[in-house]
PDB file of C-alpha atoms in Angstrom:
ATOM      1  CA  MET A   1     114.555  24.782-117.262  1.00 32.00           C
ATOM      2  CA  VAL A   2     111.795  23.724-119.648  1.00 33.00           C
ATOM      3  CA  LYS A   3     113.061  20.910-121.847  1.00 35.00           C
ATOM      4  CA  ASN A   4     111.747  19.107-124.931  1.00 34.00           C
ATOM      5  CA  VAL A   5     109.292  21.858-125.704  1.00 32.00           C
ATOM      6  CA  GLN A   6     106.775  20.809-128.341  1.00 37.00           C
ATOM      7  CA  VAL A   7     104.154  22.805-130.167  1.00 34.00           C
ATOM      8  CA  ASP A   8     100.542  21.783-129.821  1.00 41.00           C
ATOM      9  CA  ARG A   9      99.014  21.443-133.265  1.00 41.00           C
ATOM     10  CA  GLY A  10      95.893  23.218-132.057  1.00 48.00           C
ATOM     11  CA  ALA A  11      95.591  26.878-132.964  1.00 49.00           C
ATOM     12  CA  GLY A  12      94.208  29.852-131.123  1.00 47.00           C
ATOM     13  CA  ALA A  13      91.658  32.363-132.309  1.00 48.00           C
ATOM     14  CA  ASN A  14      94.296  34.247-134.292  1.00 47.00           C
ATOM     15  CA  GLY A  15      95.534  31.068-135.978  1.00 50.00           C
ATOM     16  CA  ALA A  16      98.804  30.899-134.030  1.00 53.00           C
ATOM     17  CA  PRO A  17      99.871  27.605-132.426  1.00 67.00           C
ATOM     18  CA  VAL A  18      98.869  27.188-128.776  1.00 81.00           C
ATOM     19  CA  ALA A  19     101.420  25.841-126.319  1.00 85.00           C
ATOM     20  CA  VAL A  20      99.802  23.958-123.434  1.00 89.00           C
ATOM     21  CA  ALA A  21     101.755  24.113-120.175  1.00 90.00           C
ATOM     22  CA  ILE A  22     101.117  22.379-116.855  1.00 93.00           C
ATOM     23  CA  VAL A  23     101.847  24.059-113.519  1.00 93.00           C
ATOM     24  CA  ALA A  24     101.658  21.901-110.393  1.00 93.00           C
ATOM     25  CA  GLU A  25     103.985  21.696-107.421  1.00 92.00           C
ATOM     26  CA  GLU A  26     103.914  17.888-107.203  1.00 93.00           C
ATOM     27  CA  ALA A  27     105.452  15.825-110.001  1.00 94.00           C
ATOM     28  CA  PRO A  28     102.828  13.017-109.843  1.00 95.00           C
ATOM     29  CA  ILE A  29     100.073  15.573-110.485  1.00 94.00           C
ATOM     30  CA  ARG A  30     101.978  16.972-113.470  1.00 94.00           C
ATOM     31  CA  GLN A  31     102.392  13.450-114.832  1.00 95.00           C
ATOM     32  CA  ARG A  32      98.709  12.644-114.397  1.00 94.00           C
ATOM     33  CA  LEU A  33      97.605  15.832-116.138  1.00 95.00           C
ATOM     34  CA  ALA A  34     100.045  15.213-119.006  1.00 94.00           C
ATOM     35  CA  LYS A  35      98.685  11.697-119.524  1.00 94.00           C
ATOM     36  CA  LEU A  36      95.111  12.948-119.560  1.00 93.00           C
ATOM     37  CA  LEU A  37      95.962  15.624-122.107  1.00 92.00           C
ATOM     38  CA  ALA A  38      97.900  13.183-124.279  1.00 92.00           C
ATOM     39  CA  ALA A  39      94.966  10.779-124.236  1.00 90.00           C
ATOM     40  CA  ASP A  40      92.794  13.630-125.473  1.00 87.00           C
ATOM     41  CA  GLY A  41      95.173  14.450-128.312  1.00 87.00           C
ATOM     42  CA  LEU A  42      96.709  17.549-126.722  1.00 87.00           C
ATOM     43  CA  THR A  43     100.485  17.975-126.691  1.00 85.00           C
ATOM     44  CA  VAL A  44     102.027  19.278-123.487  1.00 89.00           C
ATOM     45  CA  ALA A  45     104.702  21.856-124.198  1.00 86.00           C
ATOM     46  CA  ALA A  46     106.007  22.237-120.649  1.00 87.00           C
ATOM     47  CA  ARG A  47     105.594  20.933-117.114  1.00 91.00           C
ATOM     48  CA  VAL A  48     106.776  23.226-114.330  1.00 89.00           C
ATOM     49  CA  SER A  49     106.362  23.495-110.574  1.00 90.00           C
ATOM     50  CA  ARG A  50     105.870  27.272-110.355  1.00 88.00           C
ATOM     51  CA  PRO A  51     103.966  29.733-112.546  1.00 85.00           C
ATOM     52  CA  GLU A  52     106.975  32.049-112.735  1.00 79.00           C
ATOM     53  CA  ARG A  53     108.766  29.425-114.854  1.00 76.00           C
ATOM     54  CA  ILE A  54     106.077  29.165-117.512  1.00 69.00           C
ATOM     55  CA  LEU A  55     107.690  31.443-120.072  1.00 62.00           C
ATOM     56  CA  GLU A  56     111.210  29.993-119.900  1.00 61.00           C
ATOM     57  CA  GLY A  57     110.494  27.881-122.955  1.00 56.00           C
ATOM     58  CA  PHE A  58     108.144  30.226-124.782  1.00 59.00           C
ATOM     59  CA  ALA A  59     110.194  33.048-126.235  1.00 49.00           C
ATOM     60  CA  ASP A  60     108.858  32.504-129.744  1.00 55.00           C
ATOM     61  CA  GLY A  61     105.545  34.328-129.422  1.00 58.00           C
ATOM     62  CA  ARG A  62     103.292  31.295-129.265  1.00 67.00           C
ATOM     63  CA  GLU A  63      99.983  31.596-127.452  1.00 80.00           C
ATOM     64  CA  VAL A  64     100.151  29.912-124.058  1.00 85.00           C
ATOM     65  CA  LEU A  65      97.422  28.005-122.248  1.00 92.00           C
ATOM     66  CA  VAL A  66      98.232  27.050-118.663  1.00 92.00           C
ATOM     67  CA  VAL A  67      96.653  24.166-116.767  1.00 94.00           C
ATOM     68  CA  LEU A  68      97.136  25.279-113.163  1.00 94.00           C
ATOM     69  CA  CYS A  69      96.807  23.064-110.100  1.00 94.00           C
ATOM     70  CA  CYS A  70      97.568  24.770-106.791  1.00 92.00           C
ATOM     71  CA  ASP A  71      96.395  25.445-103.253  1.00 91.00           C
ATOM     72  CA  PRO A  72      93.175  27.503-103.291  1.00 90.00           C
ATOM     73  CA  ASP A  73      94.767  30.266-101.213  1.00 85.00           C
ATOM     74  CA  LEU A  74      97.520  30.605-103.821  1.00 89.00           C
ATOM     75  CA  ALA A  75      95.308  30.532-106.909  1.00 90.00           C
ATOM     76  CA  PRO A  76      94.809  34.300-107.428  1.00 87.00           C
ATOM     77  CA  ALA A  77      98.527  35.044-106.944  1.00 89.00           C
ATOM     78  CA  SER A  78      99.486  32.147-109.231  1.00 92.00           C
ATOM     79  CA  ILE A  79      97.136  33.344-111.959  1.00 91.00           C
ATOM     80  CA  ARG A  80      98.521  36.864-111.667  1.00 87.00           C
ATOM     81  CA  ALA A  81     102.076  35.483-111.871  1.00 88.00           C
ATOM     82  CA  VAL A  82     101.199  33.781-115.149  1.00 87.00           C
ATOM     83  CA  ARG A  83      99.635  36.941-116.523  1.00 82.00           C
ATOM     84  CA  ARG A  84     102.586  39.118-115.556  1.00 81.00           C
ATOM     85  CA  GLY A  85     104.757  37.127-117.922  1.00 74.00           C
ATOM     86  CA  ALA A  86     102.073  36.480-120.535  1.00 77.00           C
ATOM     87  CA  PRO A  87      99.144  38.904-120.313  1.00 79.00           C
ATOM     88  CA  GLU A  88      97.200  37.034-123.004  1.00 83.00           C
ATOM     89  CA  ALA A  89      97.762  33.554-121.567  1.00 88.00           C
ATOM     90  CA  ARG A  90      94.658  31.472-120.929  1.00 92.00           C
ATOM     91  CA  VAL A  91      94.396  29.720-117.555  1.00 94.00           C
ATOM     92  CA  VAL A  92      92.465  26.513-116.869  1.00 96.00           C
ATOM     93  CA  LEU A  93      92.304  25.994-113.112  1.00 95.00           C
ATOM     94  CA  VAL A  94      92.021  22.549-111.529  1.00 95.00           C
ATOM     95  CA  ALA A  95      90.033  22.653-108.285  1.00 93.00           C
ATOM     96  CA  ASP A  96      88.609  20.051-105.928  1.00 87.00           C
ATOM     97  CA  GLN A  97      85.615  19.835-103.637  1.00 78.00           C
ATOM     98  CA  THR A  98      87.500  21.359-100.702  1.00 82.00           C
ATOM     99  CA  TRP A  99      87.545  24.737-102.449  1.00 85.00           C
ATOM    100  CA  THR A 100      85.186  27.206-100.813  1.00 79.00           C
ATOM    101  CA  GLY A 101      82.941  29.575-102.715  1.00 77.00           C
ATOM    102  CA  ARG A 102      85.235  32.415-101.718  1.00 74.00           C
ATOM    103  CA  ALA A 103      88.281  30.638-103.197  1.00 82.00           C
ATOM    104  CA  VAL A 104      86.485  29.971-106.477  1.00 85.00           C
ATOM    105  CA  ARG A 105      85.200  33.546-106.736  1.00 80.00           C
ATOM    106  CA  SER A 106      88.698  34.875-106.039  1.00 80.00           C
ATOM    107  CA  ALA A 107      90.137  32.706-108.823  1.00 85.00           C
ATOM    108  CA  VAL A 108      87.466  33.825-111.269  1.00 84.00           C
ATOM    109  CA  ARG A 109      88.092  37.473-110.346  1.00 78.00           C
ATOM    110  CA  ALA A 110      91.795  36.854-111.000  1.00 83.00           C
ATOM    111  CA  GLN A 111      90.683  35.949-114.545  1.00 86.00           C
ATOM    112  CA  ALA A 112      90.816  32.172-114.646  1.00 92.00           C
ATOM    113  CA  ASP A 113      89.336  31.229-118.024  1.00 94.00           C
ATOM    114  CA  ALA A 114      88.014  27.866-116.878  1.00 94.00           C
ATOM    115  CA  VAL A 115      87.562  25.841-113.711  1.00 94.00           C
ATOM    116  CA  VAL A 116      87.612  22.045-113.849  1.00 94.00           C
ATOM    117  CA  TYR A 117      86.980  19.860-110.813  1.00 93.00           C
ATOM    118  CA  SER A 118      89.637  17.238-110.134  1.00 93.00           C
ATOM    119  CA  ASP A 119      87.119  14.377-110.153  1.00 92.00           C
ATOM    120  CA  GLN A 120      85.964  15.376-113.652  1.00 92.00           C
ATOM    121  CA  LEU A 121      89.345  15.739-115.317  1.00 93.00           C
ATOM    122  CA  GLY A 122      88.981  12.691-117.540  1.00 91.00           C
ATOM    123  CA  GLU A 123      85.841  13.916-119.241  1.00 92.00           C
ATOM    124  CA  ALA A 124      86.105  17.682-118.814  1.00 93.00           C
ATOM    125  CA  LEU A 125      89.740  18.821-119.054  1.00 94.00           C
ATOM    126  CA  GLY A 126      90.252  18.405-122.806  1.00 92.00           C
ATOM    127  CA  PRO A 127      86.874  19.895-123.810  1.00 93.00           C
ATOM    128  CA  SER A 128      87.409  22.804-121.411  1.00 94.00           C
ATOM    129  CA  ILE A 129      90.816  23.562-122.924  1.00 94.00           C
ATOM    130  CA  ARG A 130      89.387  23.520-126.445  1.00 92.00           C
ATOM    131  CA  ALA A 131      86.538  25.797-125.369  1.00 94.00           C
ATOM    132  CA  VAL A 132      88.998  28.262-123.834  1.00 94.00           C
ATOM    133  CA  ILE A 133      91.112  28.225-127.007  1.00 91.00           C
ATOM    134  CA  ALA A 134      87.874  29.109-128.821  1.00 91.00           C
ATOM    135  CA  GLU A 135      87.556  32.195-126.593  1.00 92.00           C
ATOM    136  CA  GLN A 136      84.960  30.726-124.210  1.00 93.00           C
ATOM    137  CA  VAL A 137      84.868  30.900-120.405  1.00 91.00           C
ATOM    138  CA  VAL A 138      84.035  27.552-118.799  1.00 92.00           C
ATOM    139  CA  PHE A 139      82.659  26.743-115.374  1.00 90.00           C
ATOM    140  CA  PRO A 140      81.125  23.455-114.130  1.00 87.00           C
ATOM    141  CA  ARG A 141      77.361  23.522-113.715  1.00 84.00           C
ATOM    142  CA  ARG A 142      77.386  21.791-110.344  1.00 80.00           C
ATOM    143  CA  GLY A 143      79.604  24.534-108.900  1.00 76.00           C
ATOM    144  CA  ARG A 144      77.560  27.418-110.249  1.00 76.00           C
ATOM    145  CA  HIS A 145      76.273  28.262-106.772  1.00 71.00           C
ATOM    146  CA  GLN A 146      79.857  29.056-105.698  1.00 71.00           C
ATOM    147  CA  LEU A 147      79.800  32.131-107.909  1.00 73.00           C
ATOM    148  CA  GLU A 148      76.705  33.509-106.237  1.00 73.00           C
ATOM    149  CA  ILE A 149      76.956  36.135-103.511  1.00 71.00           C
ATOM    150  CA  PRO A 150      75.779  34.528-100.234  1.00 73.00           C
ATOM    151  CA  ALA A 151      72.349  35.773 -99.163  1.00 81.00           C
ATOM    152  CA  LEU A 152      72.630  37.010 -95.576  1.00 87.00           C
ATOM    153  CA  THR A 153      69.707  38.136 -93.460  1.00 91.00           C
ATOM    154  CA  TYR A 154      69.382  41.737 -92.322  1.00 91.00           C
ATOM    155  CA  ARG A 155      70.487  40.831 -88.773  1.00 93.00           C
ATOM    156  CA  GLU A 156      73.447  38.756 -90.026  1.00 92.00           C
ATOM    157  CA  ARG A 157      74.672  41.755 -92.024  1.00 90.00           C
ATOM    158  CA  GLN A 158      74.318  44.016 -88.970  1.00 92.00           C
ATOM    159  CA  VAL A 159      76.203  41.621 -86.704  1.00 94.00           C
ATOM    160  CA  LEU A 160      79.001  41.088 -89.227  1.00 91.00           C
ATOM    161  CA  ARG A 161      79.333  44.805 -89.800  1.00 91.00           C
ATOM    162  CA  LEU A 162      79.901  45.384 -86.099  1.00 93.00           C
ATOM    163  CA  ALA A 163      82.227  42.377 -85.835  1.00 93.00           C
ATOM    164  CA  ALA A 164      84.288  43.868 -88.671  1.00 90.00           C
ATOM    165  CA  GLN A 165      84.528  47.064 -86.598  1.00 90.00           C
ATOM    166  CA  GLY A 166      86.180  45.047 -83.827  1.00 92.00           C
ATOM    167  CA  ARG A 167      83.176  44.818 -81.487  1.00 94.00           C
ATOM    168  CA  THR A 168      82.920  41.864 -79.101  1.00 95.00           C
ATOM    169  CA  ASN A 169      79.798  39.690 -78.985  1.00 96.00           C
ATOM    170  CA  ASP A 170      78.695  41.410 -75.777  1.00 96.00           C
ATOM    171  CA  GLU A 171      79.178  44.838 -77.353  1.00 96.00           C
ATOM    172  CA  ILE A 172      77.232  43.802 -80.443  1.00 95.00           C
ATOM    173  CA  ALA A 173      74.459  42.433 -78.247  1.00 96.00           C
ATOM    174  CA  GLY A 174      74.212  45.724 -76.350  1.00 95.00           C
ATOM    175  CA  ARG A 175      74.289  47.744 -79.528  1.00 95.00           C
ATOM    176  CA  LEU A 176      71.490  45.776 -81.180  1.00 95.00           C
ATOM    177  CA  TYR A 177      69.509  45.070 -77.998  1.00 95.00           C
ATOM    178  CA  LEU A 178      69.945  41.330 -78.457  1.00 95.00           C
ATOM    179  CA  ALA A 179      71.005  38.478 -76.208  1.00 96.00           C
ATOM    180  CA  THR A 180      74.661  37.488 -76.589  1.00 96.00           C
ATOM    181  CA  SER A 181      73.526  33.974 -77.490  1.00 96.00           C
ATOM    182  CA  THR A 182      71.463  35.426 -80.336  1.00 96.00           C
ATOM    183  CA  VAL A 183      74.508  37.289 -81.635  1.00 96.00           C
ATOM    184  CA  LYS A 184      76.497  34.042 -81.572  1.00 95.00           C
ATOM    185  CA  SER A 185      73.690  32.307 -83.466  1.00 96.00           C
ATOM    186  CA  HIS A 186      73.682  34.979 -86.172  1.00 95.00           C
ATOM    187  CA  LEU A 187      77.462  34.745 -86.501  1.00 94.00           C
ATOM    188  CA  THR A 188      77.382  30.955 -86.769  1.00 93.00           C
ATOM    189  CA  SER A 189      74.745  31.144 -89.495  1.00 92.00           C
ATOM    190  CA  ALA A 190      76.686  33.829 -91.380  1.00 90.00           C
ATOM    191  CA  PHE A 191      79.925  31.846 -91.160  1.00 87.00           C
ATOM    192  CA  ALA A 192      78.220  28.830 -92.738  1.00 82.00           C
ATOM    193  CA  LYS A 193      76.815  30.916 -95.602  1.00 80.00           C
ATOM    194  CA  LEU A 194      80.161  32.589 -96.238  1.00 80.00           C
ATOM    195  CA  ALA A 195      82.069  29.271 -96.072  1.00 72.00           C
ATOM    196  CA  VAL A 196      84.422  30.567 -93.367  1.00 78.00           C
ATOM    197  CA  ARG A 197      85.415  28.860 -90.156  1.00 78.00           C
ATOM    198  CA  SER A 198      86.139  31.684 -87.779  1.00 86.00           C
ATOM    199  CA  ARG A 199      85.460  35.286 -86.871  1.00 90.00           C
ATOM    200  CA  SER A 200      88.852  36.364 -88.245  1.00 89.00           C
ATOM    201  CA  GLU A 201      88.161  34.711 -91.607  1.00 83.00           C
ATOM    202  CA  ALA A 202      84.728  36.349 -91.774  1.00 86.00           C
ATOM    203  CA  VAL A 203      86.173  39.782 -90.982  1.00 87.00           C
ATOM    204  CA  ALA A 204      88.899  39.307 -93.610  1.00 84.00           C
ATOM    205  CA  LEU A 205      86.250  38.364 -96.155  1.00 80.00           C
ATOM    206  CA  VAL A 206      83.877  41.264 -95.556  1.00 82.00           C
ATOM    207  CA  SER A 207      86.824  43.677 -95.342  1.00 83.00           C
ATOM    208  CA  ASP A 208      88.078  42.611 -98.784  1.00 77.00           C
ATOM    209  CA  PRO A 209      87.223  45.483-101.163  1.00 74.00           C
ATOM    210  CA  ASP A 210      86.963  43.020-104.055  1.00 68.00           C
ATOM    211  CA  GLU A 211      84.315  40.893-102.335  1.00 72.00           C
ATOM    212  CA  PRO A 212      80.739  41.894-103.280  1.00 71.00           C
ATOM    213  CA  VAL A 213      79.428  40.558 -99.972  1.00 72.00           C
ATOM    214  CA  GLY A 214      81.838  42.870 -98.156  1.00 74.00           C
ATOM    215  CA  ARG A 215      80.590  45.902-100.051  1.00 73.00           C
ATOM    216  CA  THR A 216      77.035  44.923 -99.141  1.00 72.00           C
ATOM    217  CA  ILE A 217      77.810  44.612 -95.442  1.00 72.00           C
ATOM    218  CA  LEU A 218      80.189  47.514 -94.946  1.00 70.00           C
ATOM    219  CA  GLY A 219      78.723  49.936 -97.457  1.00 62.00           C
ATOM    220  CA  ALA A 220      76.491  52.797 -96.369  1.00 41.00           C
ATOM    221  CA  ARG A 221      72.972  51.457 -95.934  1.00 46.00           C
ATOM    222  CA  ALA A 222      70.166  53.635 -94.623  1.00 38.00           C
ATOM    223  CA  GLY A 223      68.423  50.776 -92.840  1.00 44.00           C
ATOM    224  CA  ASP A 224      71.584  49.704 -91.042  1.00 48.00           C
ATOM    225  CA  ALA A 225      72.360  53.268 -90.006  1.00 40.00           C
ATOM    226  CA  GLN A 226      68.968  53.594 -88.402  1.00 41.00           C
ATOM    227  CA  ALA A 227      69.398  50.301 -86.567  1.00 44.00           C
ATOM    228  CA  LEU A 228      72.877  51.140 -85.287  1.00 45.00           C
ATOM    229  CA  PRO A 229      72.724  54.228 -83.091  1.00 42.00           C
ATOM    230  CA  GLY A 230      75.941  56.183 -83.098  1.00 39.00           C
ATOM    231  CA  SER A 231      77.395  54.305 -86.079  1.00 39.00           C
TER     232      SER A 231
END
């Protein structure tokens, strides 16, 4: 249960009080975030381990802003869990340098209102929260490139398209009249650009209908059709 709930004296765009809640699985992380917010003059209304518990202490209609710290693979689902209970809740996501571009883009697509890197919490968390309360979307400048769609070469797109169809490297090589080693080279280069570590991760990425890079690779393209006989 959420205990000792306090109202943050800050107000949202509609003038209503904003309750700031922390969601993090590990208690030491919750404590650290609470101390940083207190030092910045922000009152923490709740600290919980799971996003589903956010609204236990907020039945009075206050606006809710959630500071969320979680595994990158769980971020979209965690954000959606918050929004299921509070569709208008604002979410400030804490990320670190291990997050891939795909993870960040997925969190932004899930409607995170701000992303703050863990090594910038002291200087950036409070200002980011205030900006979000003021109806702004915040993203760190140094991570801007993570929002960009990776630029793949024509051959890399062809190879990935066939890999997503379940073709082996030898089959792709025969299809494109390339050496198998060249196919492997294109795949390695594409994996690096997409921030994935394996063929299965790359196929999952390009097969994701919400990923722009997937639509580019798997969508109907006249040039690719000409280069892929029988496709």
